[in-house]
Tab-separated table of C-alpha atoms in Angstrom:
chain	number	residue	atom	x	y	z
A	664	MET	CA	0.000	0.000	0.000
A	665	ASN	CA	2.273	2.766	-1.230
A	666	ASP	CA	1.751	6.492	-1.118
A	667	SER	CA	-0.254	7.611	-4.131
A	668	LEU	CA	0.762	11.250	-3.795
A	669	ASN	CA	4.116	12.527	-4.992
A	670	THR	CA	5.856	13.800	-1.875
A	671	ALA	CA	8.261	15.801	-3.987
A	672	THR	CA	5.482	18.361	-4.283
A	673	ALA	CA	4.519	18.348	-0.619
A	674	GLY	CA	4.698	21.789	0.955
A	675	ARG	CA	3.511	23.678	-2.101
A	676	PRO	CA	0.120	25.354	-2.203
A	677	SER	CA	-2.060	22.706	-3.764
A	678	GLY	CA	-5.393	24.284	-4.554
A	679	ARG	CA	-7.114	21.031	-3.598
A	680	SER	CA	-10.818	21.005	-2.915
A	681	ALA	CA	-11.993	21.361	0.673
A	682	VAL	CA	-10.961	18.417	2.839
A	683	ALA	CA	-13.623	16.634	4.886
A	684	VAL	CA	-11.572	15.526	7.883
A	685	PRO	CA	-14.032	13.002	9.406
A	686	GLN	CA	-14.337	11.165	6.094
A	687	LEU	CA	-10.564	11.141	5.626
A	688	ILE	CA	-10.064	9.720	9.120
A	689	GLU	CA	-12.666	7.030	8.502
A	690	GLN	CA	-11.119	6.071	5.165
A	691	ALA	CA	-7.581	6.028	6.612
A	692	ARG	CA	-8.674	3.748	9.453
A	693	ALA	CA	-10.248	1.478	6.848
A	694	GLY	CA	-6.857	1.190	5.150
A	695	SER	CA	-7.195	3.629	2.243
A	696	PRO	CA	-3.664	4.571	1.108
A	697	ARG	CA	-4.968	7.702	-0.574
A	698	ALA	CA	-6.627	8.920	2.628
A	699	ILE	CA	-3.456	8.221	4.618
A	700	ALA	CA	-1.449	10.134	2.015
A	701	ARG	CA	-3.819	13.111	2.201
A	702	LEU	CA	-3.577	13.222	5.996
A	703	ILE	CA	0.231	13.114	5.990
A	704	THR	CA	0.289	15.818	3.332
A	705	LEU	CA	-1.866	17.993	5.623
A	706	VAL	CA	0.785	17.425	8.287
A	707	GLU	CA	3.668	18.354	5.975
A	708	GLU	CA	1.872	21.472	4.758
A	709	ALA	CA	1.068	22.538	8.348
A	710	SER	CA	-2.543	22.843	7.222
A	711	PRO	CA	-5.034	24.887	9.274
A	712	LEU	CA	-6.966	21.606	9.502
A	713	LEU	CA	-4.123	19.953	11.413
A	714	ARG	CA	-5.610	20.638	14.849
A	715	GLU	CA	-8.869	18.998	13.824
A	716	VAL	CA	-7.013	16.036	12.326
A	717	MET	CA	-4.893	15.426	15.429
A	718	ALA	CA	-7.901	15.737	17.758
A	719	ALA	CA	-9.793	13.140	15.715
A	720	LEU	CA	-6.812	10.766	15.567
A	721	ALA	CA	-5.856	10.922	19.255
A	722	PRO	CA	-8.278	8.235	20.551
A	723	HIS	CA	-6.975	5.751	17.971
A	724	THR	CA	-3.237	6.047	18.683
A	725	GLY	CA	-0.791	4.274	20.989
A	726	HIS	CA	-0.954	0.776	19.525
A	727	ALA	CA	1.787	0.615	16.864
A	728	ARG	CA	5.346	-0.457	17.598
A	729	ILE	CA	7.709	2.248	16.389
A	730	VAL	CA	11.179	1.118	15.365
A	731	GLY	CA	13.840	3.625	14.345
A	732	LEU	CA	16.788	2.829	12.069
A	733	THR	CA	19.787	5.109	12.049
A	734	GLY	CA	23.411	5.046	10.953
A	735	SER	CA	25.830	6.685	8.594
A	736	PRO	CA	25.203	6.831	4.837
A	737	GLY	CA	26.253	3.635	3.109
A	738	VAL	CA	25.573	1.170	5.932
A	739	GLY	CA	22.495	-0.186	4.148
A	740	LYS	CA	19.611	1.407	6.053
A	741	SER	CA	17.165	1.248	3.136
A	742	THR	CA	18.086	-2.326	2.254
A	743	SER	CA	17.780	-3.306	5.922
A	744	THR	CA	14.415	-1.569	6.190
A	745	SER	CA	13.149	-3.454	3.147
A	746	ALA	CA	14.414	-6.758	4.593
A	747	LEU	CA	12.691	-6.021	7.916
A	748	VAL	CA	9.432	-5.333	6.083
A	749	THR	CA	9.709	-8.721	4.375
A	750	GLU	CA	10.305	-10.511	7.666
A	751	LEU	CA	7.521	-8.686	9.507
A	752	ARG	CA	5.075	-9.461	6.693
A	753	LYS	CA	5.912	-13.163	7.100
A	754	GLN	CA	4.535	-12.774	10.620
A	755	GLY	CA	1.329	-11.273	9.262
A	756	GLN	CA	2.005	-7.742	10.472
A	757	ARG	CA	0.828	-4.626	8.666
A	758	VAL	CA	3.891	-2.433	8.229
A	759	ALA	CA	4.390	1.248	7.480
A	760	VAL	CA	7.680	2.918	6.600
A	761	LEU	CA	8.551	6.582	7.025
A	762	ALA	CA	11.758	7.072	5.054
A	763	VAL	CA	13.229	10.522	5.616
A	764	ASP	CA	15.118	11.498	2.480
A	765	PRO	CA	17.368	14.471	1.743
A	766	SER	CA	15.471	17.441	0.372
A	767	SER	CA	15.556	18.363	-3.285
A	768	PRO	CA	17.302	21.742	-3.683
A	769	PHE	CA	14.712	22.616	-6.339
A	770	SER	CA	11.297	21.572	-5.043
A	771	GLY	CA	12.081	21.145	-1.345
A	772	GLY	CA	10.550	17.661	-1.523
A	773	ALA	CA	12.043	14.261	-0.827
A	774	LEU	CA	14.415	12.803	-3.403
A	775	LEU	CA	12.547	9.485	-3.060
A	776	GLY	CA	15.659	7.301	-3.116
A	777	ASP	CA	14.375	5.072	-0.322
A	778	ARG	CA	11.084	4.287	-2.042
A	779	VAL	CA	12.984	3.236	-5.156
A	780	ARG	CA	15.011	0.750	-3.104
A	781	MET	CA	11.842	-0.636	-1.460
A	782	SER	CA	9.907	-1.042	-4.707
A	783	GLU	CA	9.571	-4.810	-4.157
A	784	HIS	CA	6.791	-4.041	-1.639
A	785	ALA	CA	4.892	-1.736	-3.976
A	786	THR	CA	2.083	-4.178	-4.676
A	787	ASP	CA	1.559	-5.330	-1.079
A	788	PRO	CA	-1.680	-3.794	0.259
A	789	ASP	CA	-0.478	-4.226	3.855
A	790	VAL	CA	2.698	-2.196	3.367
A	791	TYR	CA	2.661	1.592	3.210
A	792	ILE	CA	5.809	3.546	2.352
A	793	ARG	CA	6.125	7.303	2.599
A	794	SER	CA	9.181	9.384	1.798
A	795	MET	CA	9.429	12.641	3.703
A	796	ALA	CA	11.806	15.488	3.008
A	797	SER	CA	14.116	16.545	5.843
A	798	ARG	CA	14.030	20.160	4.539
A	799	GLY	CA	17.166	21.032	6.448
A	800	HIS	CA	15.880	19.720	9.777
A	801	LEU	CA	18.808	18.463	11.862
A	802	GLY	CA	18.796	15.131	13.649
A	803	GLY	CA	18.055	13.000	10.603
A	804	LEU	CA	14.284	13.440	10.679
A	805	SER	CA	11.648	15.746	9.237
A	806	TRP	CA	9.925	18.223	11.542
A	807	ALA	CA	6.622	16.591	10.531
A	808	THR	CA	7.668	13.064	11.540
A	809	PRO	CA	5.970	12.892	14.993
A	810	GLN	CA	2.523	13.772	13.694
A	811	ALA	CA	2.941	11.621	10.576
A	812	LEU	CA	3.580	8.746	12.996
A	813	ARG	CA	0.269	9.526	14.676
A	814	VAL	CA	-1.500	9.212	11.332
A	815	LEU	CA	0.054	5.799	10.645
A	816	ASP	CA	-0.567	4.600	14.192
A	817	ALA	CA	-4.251	5.540	13.969
A	818	ALA	CA	-4.458	3.835	10.560
A	819	GLY	CA	-3.877	0.512	12.305
A	820	PHE	CA	-0.335	-0.471	11.328
A	821	ASP	CA	1.263	-2.989	13.676
A	822	THR	CA	4.839	-1.781	13.180
A	823	ILE	CA	6.115	1.548	11.868
A	824	LEU	CA	9.726	1.691	10.687
A	825	VAL	CA	11.335	5.134	10.723
A	826	GLU	CA	14.459	5.365	8.599
A	827	THR	CA	16.542	8.480	9.161
A	828	VAL	CA	18.194	10.498	6.436
A	829	GLY	CA	21.766	9.411	7.168
A	830	VAL	CA	23.699	12.311	8.636
A	831	GLY	CA	26.122	10.550	10.958
A	832	GLN	CA	26.652	11.219	14.657
A	833	SER	CA	24.094	14.029	14.955
A	834	GLU	CA	21.342	11.600	14.015
A	835	VAL	CA	20.103	10.969	17.552
A	836	GLU	CA	16.624	12.489	17.373
A	837	VAL	CA	15.087	9.195	16.272
A	838	ALA	CA	15.593	7.762	19.779
A	839	GLY	CA	13.061	10.245	21.101
A	840	LEU	CA	10.432	9.000	18.649
A	841	ALA	CA	11.036	5.261	18.601
A	842	ASP	CA	10.152	2.541	21.071
A	843	THR	CA	13.196	0.608	19.828
A	844	THR	CA	16.185	2.151	18.059
A	845	LEU	CA	18.437	0.153	15.734
A	846	VAL	CA	21.904	1.528	15.032
A	847	LEU	CA	23.416	0.137	11.837
A	848	LEU	CA	27.125	-0.115	11.104
A	849	ALA	CA	29.117	-1.746	8.329
A	850	PRO	CA	32.743	-2.788	7.824
A	851	GLY	CA	34.963	-1.279	5.195
A	852	MET	CA	34.011	2.345	5.847
A	853	GLY	CA	37.284	3.574	7.304
A	854	ASP	CA	36.948	3.540	11.072
A	855	GLY	CA	34.062	1.089	11.352
A	856	ILE	CA	33.181	2.210	14.873
A	857	GLN	CA	33.158	5.941	14.084
A	858	ALA	CA	29.404	6.062	13.547
A	859	ALA	CA	28.783	4.598	16.992
A	860	LYS	CA	30.665	7.214	18.976
A	861	ALA	CA	29.183	9.951	21.136
A	862	GLY	CA	25.425	10.363	20.796
A	863	ILE	CA	24.863	7.469	18.400
A	864	LEU	CA	26.495	5.066	20.873
A	865	GLU	CA	24.100	6.157	23.611
A	866	ILE	CA	20.801	5.866	21.736
A	867	GLY	CA	20.902	2.320	20.394
A	868	ASP	CA	18.794	-0.480	21.847
A	869	ILE	CA	19.995	-2.966	19.238
A	870	TYR	CA	23.174	-2.742	17.151
A	871	VAL	CA	23.344	-4.318	13.710
A	872	VAL	CA	26.546	-4.869	11.763
A	873	ASN	CA	25.265	-5.080	8.202
A	874	LYS	CA	27.235	-6.357	5.212
A	875	ALA	CA	28.666	-8.972	7.574
A	876	ASP	CA	29.974	-11.029	4.641
A	877	ARG	CA	32.714	-8.415	4.170
A	878	ASP	CA	36.140	-8.489	5.761
A	879	GLY	CA	36.280	-6.576	9.024
A	880	ALA	CA	32.765	-7.352	10.271
A	881	ALA	CA	34.036	-9.383	13.211
A	882	GLN	CA	36.402	-6.576	14.208
A	883	VAL	CA	33.587	-4.004	14.090
A	884	SER	CA	31.522	-6.246	16.385
A	885	ARG	CA	34.405	-6.665	18.839
A	886	ASP	CA	35.155	-2.950	18.929
A	887	LEU	CA	31.501	-2.113	19.403
A	888	ARG	CA	31.100	-4.615	22.242
A	889	GLY	CA	34.107	-3.134	23.957
A	890	MET	CA	32.644	0.362	23.748
A	891	LEU	CA	29.214	-0.767	24.933
A	892	ASN	CA	30.771	-2.518	27.925
A	893	LEU	CA	32.195	0.846	28.974
A	894	SER	CA	28.839	2.593	28.758
A	895	ALA	CA	25.927	2.331	31.136
A	896	ALA	CA	23.486	-0.535	30.657
A	897	ILE	CA	19.785	0.202	30.266
A	898	ALA	CA	18.301	-0.600	33.648
A	899	GLY	CA	15.005	-2.275	34.375
A	900	PRO	CA	13.613	-3.478	37.734
A	901	PRO	CA	16.158	-4.369	40.445
A	902	GLY	CA	18.503	-7.003	39.113
A	903	THR	CA	17.445	-6.653	35.470
A	904	VAL	CA	19.085	-4.765	32.642
A	905	TRP	CA	18.776	-4.715	28.875
A	906	LYS	CA	22.034	-5.999	27.464
A	907	ARG	CA	22.154	-4.346	24.064
A	908	PRO	CA	22.692	-7.089	21.476
A	909	ILE	CA	25.061	-6.839	18.530
A	910	LEU	CA	23.749	-8.753	15.547
A	911	LYS	CA	25.207	-9.443	12.110
A	912	THR	CA	23.193	-9.263	8.905
A	913	VAL	CA	23.563	-9.368	5.172
A	914	ALA	CA	20.355	-7.471	4.481
A	915	GLN	CA	20.610	-7.770	0.719
A	916	GLN	CA	20.319	-11.545	1.080
A	917	GLY	CA	17.998	-11.515	4.099
A	918	THR	CA	20.624	-13.226	6.248
A	919	GLY	CA	20.275	-12.534	9.978
A	920	VAL	CA	17.140	-10.393	9.580
A	921	ALA	CA	14.897	-12.852	11.438
A	922	GLU	CA	17.211	-12.549	14.448
A	923	VAL	CA	16.874	-8.763	14.343
A	924	VAL	CA	13.067	-9.018	14.339
A	925	GLU	CA	13.294	-11.436	17.275
A	926	ALA	CA	15.512	-8.975	19.173
A	927	ILE	CA	12.993	-6.182	18.509
A	928	ALA	CA	10.251	-8.362	20.003
A	929	GLU	CA	12.427	-9.171	23.033
A	930	HIS	CA	13.167	-5.502	23.571
A	931	ARG	CA	9.462	-4.708	23.359
A	932	ALA	CA	8.758	-7.316	26.055
A	933	PHE	CA	11.493	-5.783	28.208
A	934	LEU	CA	10.014	-2.294	27.806
A	935	VAL	CA	6.527	-3.484	28.740
A	936	SER	CA	7.647	-5.537	31.744
A	937	THR	CA	9.744	-2.710	33.192
A	938	GLY	CA	7.309	0.125	32.514
A	939	GLU	CA	9.915	1.790	30.291
A	940	LEU	CA	7.581	1.759	27.281
A	941	ALA	CA	5.097	4.016	29.064
A	942	ARG	CA	7.891	6.298	30.277
A	943	ARG	CA	9.346	6.620	26.786
A	944	ARG	CA	5.961	7.474	25.321
A	945	VAL	CA	5.319	10.129	27.970
A	946	ARG	CA	8.707	11.678	27.194
A	947	ARG	CA	7.860	11.573	23.486
A	948	ALA	CA	4.519	13.301	24.053
A	949	ARG	CA	6.163	15.884	26.302
A	950	VAL	CA	8.643	16.848	23.589
A	951	GLU	CA	5.891	16.981	20.964
A	952	VAL	CA	3.713	19.282	23.099
A	953	GLU	CA	6.709	21.465	23.888
A	954	GLU	CA	7.642	21.775	20.202
A	955	ILE	CA	4.088	22.767	19.247
A	956	ALA	CA	3.982	25.347	22.043
A	957	LEU	CA	7.363	26.785	21.047
A	958	GLY	CA	6.240	26.925	17.433
A	959	GLU	CA	3.194	28.946	18.460
A	960	LEU	CA	5.383	31.291	20.489
A	961	ARG	CA	7.689	31.784	17.495
A	962	ARG	CA	4.671	32.543	15.348
A	963	ARG	CA	3.481	35.150	17.844
A	964	TRP	CA	6.973	36.588	18.121
A	965	GLY	CA	6.967	37.176	14.383
A	966	ALA	CA	4.156	39.653	14.903
A	967	VAL	CA	5.924	41.329	17.831
A	968	SER	CA	9.473	41.623	16.498
A	969	GLY	CA	8.627	44.455	14.106
A	970	SER	CA	6.188	46.243	16.386
A	971	ALA	CA	6.347	49.830	17.618
A	972	GLU	CA	6.209	48.602	21.239
A	973	LEU	CA	9.515	46.800	20.779
A	974	ASP	CA	11.102	49.930	19.314
A	975	VAL	CA	9.960	52.002	22.309
A	976	LEU	CA	11.288	49.466	24.793
A	977	ALA	CA	14.585	49.185	22.888
A	978	ALA	CA	15.017	52.963	23.027
A	979	ARG	CA	14.430	52.989	26.808
A	980	VAL	CA	16.988	50.205	27.262
A	981	ALA	CA	19.516	52.049	25.091
A	982	THR	CA	19.239	55.211	27.236
A	983	GLY	CA	19.523	53.305	30.505
A	984	GLU	CA	15.963	54.085	31.551
A	985	LEU	CA	15.082	50.386	31.574
A	986	ASP	CA	17.052	47.183	31.956
A	987	PRO	CA	16.681	44.530	29.223
A	988	TYR	CA	15.080	41.911	31.527
A	989	THR	CA	12.317	44.271	32.604
A	990	ALA	CA	11.827	45.296	28.979
A	991	ALA	CA	11.531	41.638	27.966
A	992	ASP	CA	8.961	41.040	30.724
A	993	GLU	CA	6.897	43.975	29.488
A	994	LEU	CA	7.090	42.739	25.917
A	995	LEU	CA	5.980	39.232	26.914
A	996	ALA	CA	3.143	40.653	28.992
């Protein structure tokens, strides 16, 4: 079930006819790929209807398992995502993929490279793939990703795979959105452990050394295990911890992918049994609410920054009549 709208045009004024939100929600929950595409496009365009959409979706969310895939360019994220889709479909799961692509410098839309590499799933009605443009957003995701996830969750997908754009060590934002985060590495890319340093090392729940048929895969695994042993384990109830596994795959051949899916299921069970799943989702919602509130404040500030009141306050600060903190308080009031 692939996206029937071209995301390369998302963000442009569309001139579409009026959208009936209740009907779209109903159709999306019934599995209509076109309705899902329309809803995600409303998200990407920051439509005035977005508040209504999110309010209608809220009661239907919280069921999907969200799995993030991150790693440096060239480690095989798209191939691994496609292989995971195949394995999850063998288990009868409905699967959605949000593949965050680099933005086109011309249209601002996604370059759609990931959807090309996942074309083998194009005819499967229980697979939905959406490319989203990063549009310069740091952290490897699109700013619209959290609410697009809500759309897919409400549409009844069992697992949602979020593949980041591939920007290296800054690509840690996915951990805040995912229930389980996979960090992919591969041998033969210079310092094989480089992508797992700093923030990337800290966010992974499962580590996957892809392209394990190449020379150097065993060394990457050993180096990674050594680094993980030096970092703090993920704690559960007293006496229990999540020992982050390091798995080897050859995603292009499907080798080792079943073990990755099994590890995802084990991590899910760990999260549920320890209460960490609920805590992660509260943190996720907290960040989402905060970002929406800050966005509204920035919008309001746009109207204030060129106002006469600001000029008057600035003049009083410049002459020493008022200190800048008091001036800021007056402006906020």
